[in-house]
Structure formats: C-alpha cells, structure tokens
Amino acid sequence: MGHGPIWLVGMMGAGKSSVGPLLARSLKRRFVDADREIERAAGMTVPEIFELEGERGFRARERALVDALGRGGDVVALGGGAIAQPGAAERLAATGTIVYLKASPEELLRRLGDGSNRPLLGGLDPAARRAKLERLLAERAGAYETAAIAVDTEGHTLEAVVEVIVQRLDGARAARAADVEKGARL
C-alpha cells in the first residue's frame, strides 16, 4: 500500500469520520472528511445539496473531490455511497488503499439515531430507516468488499480499530516488499 491516499469507506455510522483523524495522526498524514470538504466548497450542508441538486449533483461534487484527492497522500473518509458509484472502486484502488469499516445494521442504526442529519434516512420512521439501511448495505456490499483491508468497528475502541488498520497496512507493505525482492532475485 503505497504513499497514495487511504480511502476509508463503509456505511454511514461505520466510524469513518471518527477513525480517520486518529489514523491520520498515527500515520502522520492529513485527514480529510469528504462530506465536510464538499460542504465547505459548496457553502451548503450535504442535506441542502441533496435538496437543491439531488443525489446526482452531490455525487458529481464527490467525484471531483475524489479525483483531486487521488493525487495526494491523505487519509480520506468518504461518504457511504462514494465507492458504489460507477467506476469509483477501480479509481480508488488505482490511486490508494481502500479500507472498509463495517458494523452490523443494528449497530449502524444505534449510532445513527433518528438519522435526521442523513439525507438518505431523514424523515423515515424506525422500520423504514432499518429497511433503507439494509437495502443500501445490500446494494453496496460488492463495492465495499473490493477493499484491500476490512475492519469490523463494532465493539472495538477507535484506538483498537486504528491499531488493526496500521498493522494491516504494515503487513501489506512488507508482503509487497518481499514480492519485489523475490522478483529481483529471479
């Protein structure tokens, strides 16, 4: 896993925005929360962007940001649906390391509360929130599973999750170096 970005992906509530700053600090990298960066650039909140421009407008902003960040070495927390957009998983993998943070639907719902600040869940009753979350998880599962590293965040402290990610990044780097060394001896 080179010096490109570390892309944190996973469902809303999986812990990307919480794990990201600690991971960045541990790796001595800058942390970028993609949704906050989009809000800053647009001068609107994500729910306002969804209301005024729809999901298509938001995804266009998100893609432009991902393309810009793909040239750096940041730790980037992406929105839950970013990797599931056409061609996104391939672009992310080509520029950096994808780390999938996951948790059960029950845990995600607990963390999200009423979902009022989440455009895809806001205004839904508890049963409809659960159904929508489960549908989104099913739709995005294939994209999430393309990640080089997957870490379950449920029942673990932020520090423990960061430690596992750092260990797996180091292990992948060591394996790649061994492959390069082995290739050099052929």
GROMACS .gro file of C-alpha atoms in nm:
model
  186
    1MET     CA    1   0.000   0.000   0.000
    2GLY     CA    2   0.194   0.294  -0.132
    3HIS     CA    3   0.202   0.656  -0.039
    4GLY     CA    4  -0.129   0.739  -0.207
    5PRO     CA    5  -0.445   0.815  -0.015
    6ILE     CA    6  -0.600   0.581   0.235
    7TRP     CA    7  -0.968   0.577   0.142
    8LEU     CA    8  -1.198   0.496   0.435
    9VAL     CA    9  -1.524   0.351   0.305
   10GLY     CA   10  -1.829   0.198   0.467
   11MET     CA   11  -2.187   0.273   0.557
   12MET     CA   12  -2.290   0.588   0.734
   13GLY     CA   13  -2.226   0.528   1.104
   14ALA     CA   14  -1.943   0.280   1.046
   15GLY     CA   15  -1.689   0.517   1.208
   16LYS     CA   16  -1.504   0.672   0.913
   17SER     CA   17  -1.513   1.028   1.048
   18SER     CA   18  -1.414   0.910   1.396
   19VAL     CA   19  -1.140   0.665   1.298
   20GLY     CA   20  -0.998   0.889   1.024
   21PRO     CA   21  -0.840   1.165   1.235
   22LEU     CA   22  -0.677   0.912   1.471
   23LEU     CA   23  -0.548   0.704   1.179
   24ALA     CA   24  -0.410   1.015   1.007
   25ARG     CA   25  -0.233   1.121   1.325
   26SER     CA   26  -0.087   0.773   1.369
   27LEU     CA   27   0.042   0.772   1.009
   28LYS     CA   28   0.150   1.139   1.019
   29ARG     CA   29  -0.086   1.225   0.735
   30ARG     CA   30  -0.357   1.485   0.686
   31PHE     CA   31  -0.719   1.385   0.744
   32VAL     CA   32  -0.994   1.490   0.503
   33ASP     CA   33  -1.363   1.427   0.565
   34ALA     CA   34  -1.501   1.430   0.209
   35ASP     CA   35  -1.853   1.536   0.311
   36ARG     CA   36  -1.721   1.830   0.518
   37GLU     CA   37  -1.491   1.933   0.231
   38ILE     CA   38  -1.783   1.922  -0.015
   39GLU     CA   39  -1.992   2.132   0.225
   40ARG     CA   40  -1.712   2.386   0.263
   41ALA     CA   41  -1.663   2.419  -0.113
   42ALA     CA   42  -2.039   2.438  -0.184
   43GLY     CA   43  -2.126   2.669   0.104
   44MET     CA   44  -2.412   2.430   0.186
   45THR     CA   45  -2.469   2.124   0.400
   46VAL     CA   46  -2.495   1.779   0.242
   47PRO     CA   47  -2.874   1.773   0.306
   48GLU     CA   48  -2.903   2.114   0.134
   49ILE     CA   49  -2.701   1.989  -0.164
   50PHE     CA   50  -2.928   1.684  -0.190
   51GLU     CA   51  -3.235   1.908  -0.170
   52LEU     CA   52  -3.115   2.161  -0.430
   53GLU     CA   53  -2.910   1.941  -0.664
   54GLY     CA   54  -3.031   1.590  -0.587
   55GLU     CA   55  -2.809   1.289  -0.532
   56ARG     CA   56  -2.669   1.328  -0.885
   57GLY     CA   57  -2.539   1.678  -0.806
   58PHE     CA   58  -2.386   1.562  -0.481
   59ARG     CA   59  -2.217   1.264  -0.648
   60ALA     CA   60  -2.067   1.492  -0.917
   61ARG     CA   61  -1.915   1.709  -0.643
   62GLU     CA   62  -1.793   1.397  -0.462
   63ARG     CA   63  -1.628   1.255  -0.776
   64ALA     CA   64  -1.446   1.582  -0.845
   65LEU     CA   65  -1.314   1.584  -0.488
   66VAL     CA   66  -1.202   1.220  -0.507
   67ASP     CA   67  -1.021   1.291  -0.834
   68ALA     CA   68  -0.840   1.586  -0.673
   69LEU     CA   69  -0.752   1.393  -0.355
   70GLY     CA   70  -0.632   1.090  -0.551
   71ARG     CA   71  -0.305   1.269  -0.621
   72GLY     CA   72  -0.220   1.313  -0.252
   73GLY     CA   73  -0.140   1.100   0.049
   74ASP     CA   74  -0.424   1.191   0.284
   75VAL     CA   75  -0.647   0.971   0.495
   76VAL     CA   76  -0.989   1.038   0.343
   77ALA     CA   77  -1.326   0.949   0.495
   78LEU     CA   78  -1.564   0.907   0.201
   79GLY     CA   79  -1.941   0.921   0.209
   80GLY     CA   80  -2.113   0.585   0.243
   81GLY     CA   81  -2.213   0.563  -0.124
   82ALA     CA   82  -1.897   0.703  -0.282
   83ILE     CA   83  -1.734   0.368  -0.361
   84ALA     CA   84  -2.059   0.229  -0.506
   85GLN     CA   85  -2.072   0.483  -0.790
   86PRO     CA   86  -1.984   0.357  -1.139
   87GLY     CA   87  -1.607   0.318  -1.175
   88ALA     CA   88  -1.534   0.452  -0.826
   89ALA     CA   89  -1.392   0.134  -0.671
   90GLU     CA   90  -1.147   0.100  -0.957
   91ARG     CA   91  -1.040   0.468  -0.938
   92LEU     CA   92  -0.993   0.446  -0.562
   93ALA     CA   93  -0.790   0.125  -0.581
   94ALA     CA   94  -0.572   0.268  -0.860
   95THR     CA   95  -0.477   0.574  -0.655
   96GLY     CA   96  -0.457   0.445  -0.298
   97THR     CA   97  -0.557   0.186  -0.040
   98ILE     CA   98  -0.924   0.119   0.032
   99VAL     CA   99  -1.008   0.041   0.395
  100TYR     CA  100  -1.363  -0.081   0.459
  101LEU     CA  101  -1.500  -0.006   0.806
  102LYS     CA  102  -1.800  -0.222   0.882
  103ALA     CA  103  -2.060  -0.282   1.152
  104SER     CA  104  -2.391  -0.468   1.173
  105PRO     CA  105  -2.714  -0.296   1.069
  106GLU     CA  106  -2.823  -0.293   1.435
  107GLU     CA  107  -2.504  -0.114   1.540
  108LEU     CA  108  -2.523   0.132   1.250
  109LEU     CA  109  -2.883   0.219   1.340
  110ARG     CA  110  -2.787   0.266   1.705
  111ARG     CA  111  -2.505   0.503   1.608
  112LEU     CA  112  -2.719   0.698   1.359
  113GLY     CA  113  -3.010   0.763   1.596
  114ASP     CA  114  -3.305   0.918   1.414
  115GLY     CA  115  -3.096   0.979   1.101
  116SER     CA  116  -3.223   1.335   1.073
  117ASN     CA  117  -2.885   1.466   0.954
  118ARG     CA  118  -2.853   1.191   0.691
  119PRO     CA  119  -3.026   1.277   0.361
  120LEU     CA  120  -3.098   0.914   0.275
  121LEU     CA  121  -3.251   0.834   0.617
  122GLY     CA  122  -3.402   1.163   0.737
  123GLY     CA  123  -3.777   1.168   0.795
  124LEU     CA  124  -3.813   0.790   0.799
  125ASP     CA  125  -3.971   0.601   1.086
  126PRO     CA  126  -3.753   0.339   1.261
  127ALA     CA  127  -3.877   0.046   1.048
  128ALA     CA  128  -3.829   0.239   0.724
  129ARG     CA  129  -3.479   0.354   0.837
  130ARG     CA  130  -3.381  -0.005   0.901
  131ALA     CA  131  -3.522  -0.124   0.566
  132LYS     CA  132  -3.346   0.157   0.380
  133LEU     CA  133  -3.014   0.092   0.558
  134GLU     CA  134  -3.034  -0.282   0.486
  135ARG     CA  135  -3.116  -0.212   0.118
  136LEU     CA  136  -2.821   0.029   0.089
  137LEU     CA  137  -2.590  -0.225   0.255
  138ALA     CA  138  -2.701  -0.495   0.012
  139GLU     CA  139  -2.658  -0.263  -0.289
  140ARG     CA  140  -2.312  -0.150  -0.181
  141ALA     CA  141  -2.175  -0.479  -0.043
  142GLY     CA  142  -1.993  -0.574  -0.362
  143ALA     CA  143  -1.820  -0.237  -0.383
  144TYR     CA  144  -1.724  -0.242  -0.014
  145GLU     CA  145  -1.578  -0.592  -0.049
  146THR     CA  146  -1.326  -0.466  -0.309
  147ALA     CA  147  -1.135  -0.303  -0.022
  148ALA     CA  148  -0.777  -0.414   0.039
  149ILE     CA  149  -0.844  -0.408   0.414
  150ALA     CA  150  -1.172  -0.468   0.600
  151VAL     CA  151  -1.210  -0.397   0.972
  152ASP     CA  152  -1.514  -0.456   1.191
  153THR     CA  153  -1.563  -0.148   1.411
  154GLU     CA  154  -1.837  -0.296   1.625
  155GLY     CA  155  -1.745  -0.347   1.988
  156HIS     CA  156  -1.396  -0.203   1.944
  157THR     CA  157  -1.249   0.127   2.059
  158LEU     CA  158  -1.138   0.376   1.797
  159GLU     CA  159  -0.779   0.319   1.907
  160ALA     CA  160  -0.811  -0.057   1.859
  161VAL     CA  161  -0.956  -0.011   1.510
  162VAL     CA  162  -0.669   0.224   1.418
  163GLU     CA  163  -0.415  -0.025   1.553
  164VAL     CA  164  -0.561  -0.304   1.337
  165ILE     CA  165  -0.557  -0.083   1.026
  166VAL     CA  166  -0.195   0.024   1.084
  167GLN     CA  167  -0.090  -0.340   1.137
  168ARG     CA  168  -0.263  -0.450   0.818
  169LEU     CA  169  -0.113  -0.159   0.621
  170ASP     CA  170   0.233  -0.253   0.752
  171GLY     CA  171   0.173  -0.621   0.671
  172ALA     CA  172   0.067  -0.539   0.316
  173ARG     CA  173   0.372  -0.316   0.269
  174ALA     CA  174   0.602  -0.592   0.396
  175ALA     CA  175   0.441  -0.851   0.167
  176ARG     CA  176   0.477  -0.620  -0.133
  177ALA     CA  177   0.842  -0.552  -0.049
  178ALA     CA  178   0.905  -0.927  -0.022
  179ASP     CA  179   0.742  -0.980  -0.363
  180VAL     CA  180   0.962  -0.709  -0.514
  181GLU     CA  181   1.272  -0.863  -0.353
  182LYS     CA  182   1.174  -1.210  -0.472
  183GLY     CA  183   1.121  -1.072  -0.823
  184ALA     CA  184   1.462  -0.907  -0.816
  185ARG     CA  185   1.625  -1.247  -0.743
  186LEU     CA  186   1.459  -1.425  -1.038
   0.00000   0.00000   0.00000
